[in-house]
Every structure is written in structure tokens, then in C-alpha cells.
Short mmCIF file of C-alpha atoms in Angstrom, two decimals:
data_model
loop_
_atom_site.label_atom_id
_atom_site.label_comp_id
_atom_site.label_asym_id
_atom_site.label_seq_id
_atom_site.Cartn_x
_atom_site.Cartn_y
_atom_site.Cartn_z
CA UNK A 1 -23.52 -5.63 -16.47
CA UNK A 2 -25.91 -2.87 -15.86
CA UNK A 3 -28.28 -5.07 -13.82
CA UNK A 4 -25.64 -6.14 -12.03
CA UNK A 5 -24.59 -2.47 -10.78
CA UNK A 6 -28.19 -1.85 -9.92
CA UNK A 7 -28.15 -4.64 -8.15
CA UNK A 8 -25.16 -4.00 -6.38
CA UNK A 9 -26.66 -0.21 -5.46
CA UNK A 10 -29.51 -1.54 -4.20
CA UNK A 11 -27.81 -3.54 -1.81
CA UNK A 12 -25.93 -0.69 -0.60
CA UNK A 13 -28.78 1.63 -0.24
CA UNK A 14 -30.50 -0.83 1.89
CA UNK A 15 -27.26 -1.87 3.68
CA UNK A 16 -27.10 1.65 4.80
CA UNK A 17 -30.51 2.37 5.37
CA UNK A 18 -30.76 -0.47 7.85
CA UNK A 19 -27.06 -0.79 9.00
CA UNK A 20 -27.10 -0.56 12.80
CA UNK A 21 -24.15 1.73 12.18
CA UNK A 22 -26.32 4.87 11.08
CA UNK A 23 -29.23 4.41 13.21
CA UNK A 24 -28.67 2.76 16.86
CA UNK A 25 -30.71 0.64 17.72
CA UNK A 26 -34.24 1.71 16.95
CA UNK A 27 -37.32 -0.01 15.55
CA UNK A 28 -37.14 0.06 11.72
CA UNK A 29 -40.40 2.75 11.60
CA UNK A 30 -38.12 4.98 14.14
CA UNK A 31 -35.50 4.37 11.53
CA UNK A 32 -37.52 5.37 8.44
CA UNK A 33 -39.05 8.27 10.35
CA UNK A 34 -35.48 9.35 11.28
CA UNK A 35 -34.35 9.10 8.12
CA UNK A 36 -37.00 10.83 6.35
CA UNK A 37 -36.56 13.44 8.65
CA UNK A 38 -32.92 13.71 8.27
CA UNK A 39 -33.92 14.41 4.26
CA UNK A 40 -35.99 16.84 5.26
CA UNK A 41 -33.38 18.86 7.03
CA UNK A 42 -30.96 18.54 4.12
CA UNK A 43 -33.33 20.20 1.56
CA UNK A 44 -34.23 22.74 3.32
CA UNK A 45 -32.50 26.16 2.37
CA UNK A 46 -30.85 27.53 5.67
CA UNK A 47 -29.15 31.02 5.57
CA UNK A 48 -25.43 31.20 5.66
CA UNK A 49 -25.70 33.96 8.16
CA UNK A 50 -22.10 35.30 7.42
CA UNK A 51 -22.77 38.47 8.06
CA UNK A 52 -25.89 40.05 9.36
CA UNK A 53 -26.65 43.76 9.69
CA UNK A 54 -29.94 45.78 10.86
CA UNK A 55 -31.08 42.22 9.62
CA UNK A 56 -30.35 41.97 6.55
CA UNK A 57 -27.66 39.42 5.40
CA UNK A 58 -24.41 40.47 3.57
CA UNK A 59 -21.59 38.06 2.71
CA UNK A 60 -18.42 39.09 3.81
CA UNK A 61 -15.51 38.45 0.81
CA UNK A 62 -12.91 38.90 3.17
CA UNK A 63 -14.01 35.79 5.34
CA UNK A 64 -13.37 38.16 8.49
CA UNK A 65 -10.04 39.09 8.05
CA UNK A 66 -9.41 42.81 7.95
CA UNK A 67 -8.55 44.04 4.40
CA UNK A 68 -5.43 45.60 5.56
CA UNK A 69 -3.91 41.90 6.82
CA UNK A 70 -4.70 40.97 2.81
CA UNK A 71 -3.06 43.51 1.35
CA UNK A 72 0.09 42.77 3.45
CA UNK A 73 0.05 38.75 3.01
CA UNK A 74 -0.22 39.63 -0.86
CA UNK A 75 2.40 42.02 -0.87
CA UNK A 76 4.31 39.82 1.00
CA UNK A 77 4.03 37.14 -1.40
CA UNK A 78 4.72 38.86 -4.38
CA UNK A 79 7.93 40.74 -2.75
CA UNK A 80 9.71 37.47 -1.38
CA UNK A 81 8.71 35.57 -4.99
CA UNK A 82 10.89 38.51 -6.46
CA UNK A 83 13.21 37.86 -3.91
CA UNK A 84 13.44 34.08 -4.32
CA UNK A 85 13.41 34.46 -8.16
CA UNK A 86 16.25 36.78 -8.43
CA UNK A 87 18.45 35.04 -5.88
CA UNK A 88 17.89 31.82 -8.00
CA UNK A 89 19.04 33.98 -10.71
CA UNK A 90 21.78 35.40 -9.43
CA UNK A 91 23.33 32.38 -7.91
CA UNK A 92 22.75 29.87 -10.84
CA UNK A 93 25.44 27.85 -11.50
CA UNK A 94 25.44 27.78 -15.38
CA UNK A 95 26.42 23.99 -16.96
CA UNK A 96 29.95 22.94 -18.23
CA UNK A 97 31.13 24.92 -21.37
CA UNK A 98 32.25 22.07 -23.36
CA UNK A 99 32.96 23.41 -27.00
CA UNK A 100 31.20 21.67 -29.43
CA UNK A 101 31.59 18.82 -31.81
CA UNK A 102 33.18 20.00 -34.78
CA UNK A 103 33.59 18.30 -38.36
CA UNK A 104 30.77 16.27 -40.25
CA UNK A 105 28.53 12.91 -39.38
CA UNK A 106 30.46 10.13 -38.59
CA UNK A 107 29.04 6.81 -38.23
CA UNK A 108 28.41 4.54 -35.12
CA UNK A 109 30.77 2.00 -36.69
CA UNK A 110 33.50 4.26 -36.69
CA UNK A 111 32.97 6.11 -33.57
CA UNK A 112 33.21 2.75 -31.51
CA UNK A 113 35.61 1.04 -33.88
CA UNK A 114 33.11 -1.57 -35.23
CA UNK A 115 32.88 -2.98 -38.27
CA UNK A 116 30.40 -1.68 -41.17
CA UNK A 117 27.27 -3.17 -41.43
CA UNK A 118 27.57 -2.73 -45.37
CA UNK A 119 30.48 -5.10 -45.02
CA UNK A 120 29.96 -8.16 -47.25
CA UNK A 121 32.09 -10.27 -45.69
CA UNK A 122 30.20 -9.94 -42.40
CA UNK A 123 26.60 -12.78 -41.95
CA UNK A 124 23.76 -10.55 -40.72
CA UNK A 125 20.43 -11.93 -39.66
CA UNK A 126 18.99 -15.36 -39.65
CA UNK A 127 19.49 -16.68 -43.00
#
């Protein structure tokens, strides 16, 4: 089974490593040049560059969005929860009041008007 998924992996890398798909039309050294090259640009460590300032590089924790506007779209949705919460609890209609059963356990037999099960007269089962 494992053989069989490396197998199968295998396949796939070279699938996509060759696949005319990724790589248009070049000769295969272009391809494993371009490729190798692509790999290089993935590893290496670019900045993020979210904020820069007399050159050095700060991250900005409000993703550009002035701190005021966050203050307001959290206040806003903690004061219309409230509002939704109490209007669901003000308008809930409660269930039927049904009173409830009263008197001890009676069986299924004589709820529904069947007969006993401990009757002797009645065959039960197979035999």
C-alpha cells in the first residue's frame, strides 16, 4: 500500500513538473531552470512592507483602518446584539401551558386498550 502511494506521488510530481500546463512550451532544461528558479524565489524571505517609516518597518494591527472606524463597528456590534437579544426576549412566544399528567404509571396496554402481555391466554413468540 505504501509503495503504491509513492508510486502514485511520483507520478504526480513528474506529471506536474513536465505538464505543458505549468511551463509552455519550453525545452525541458528551460523547464528545470525555470523551475528551480521559481524555488528559489519562494524561499527567499521578502519583507511584508506593511508599514514603513524613516525606513524602518512596523506592522500596522489595524490593517489601515483608522482606530476610530474600529471602535464604532465594535460598538456597533455589541449594541444591536443587545438589541436583537432583548427583542427576541421580549417578543418570545412562550409554548402551550398544558397542565400536567397527574396520577401514577400506567401501562402501554392500558393506555391504548391492548391486552397484557402477562396474559396467559395470549401465544407470544415463535414457539
Amino acid at each position: 500500500m505504501a509503495r503504491l502511494l509513492s508510486v502514485c506521488l511520483l507520478a504526480v510530481a513528474f506529471g506536474c513538473l513536465f505538464a505543458p500546463a505549468f511551463i509552455p512550451a519550453a525545452p525541458r532544461s528551460d523547464r528545470l531552470s525555470a523551475a528551480a528558479g521559481a524555488a528559489v524565489l519562494a524561499t527567499v524571505p521578502a519583507g511584508a512592507e506593511a508599514f514603513v517609516y524613516k525606513g524602518k518597518e512596523y506592522f500596522d494591527v489595524f490593517y489601515g483602518i483608522d482606530p476610530l472606524a474600529w471602535a464604532f463597528c465594535g460598538f456597533s456590534i455589541v449594541y444591536f446584539g443587545a438589541v436583537l437579544k432583548n427583542a427576541a426576549q421580549k417578543y418570545n412566544i412562550s409554548p402551550d401551558k398544558t397542565p400536567p399528567k397527574v396520577g401514577g404509571f400506567v401501562g402501554k396496554e392500558v393506555e391504548n386498550g391492548e391486552p397484557s402481555y402477562m396474559d396467559p391466554s395470549i401465544k407470544q413468540g415463535p414457539y
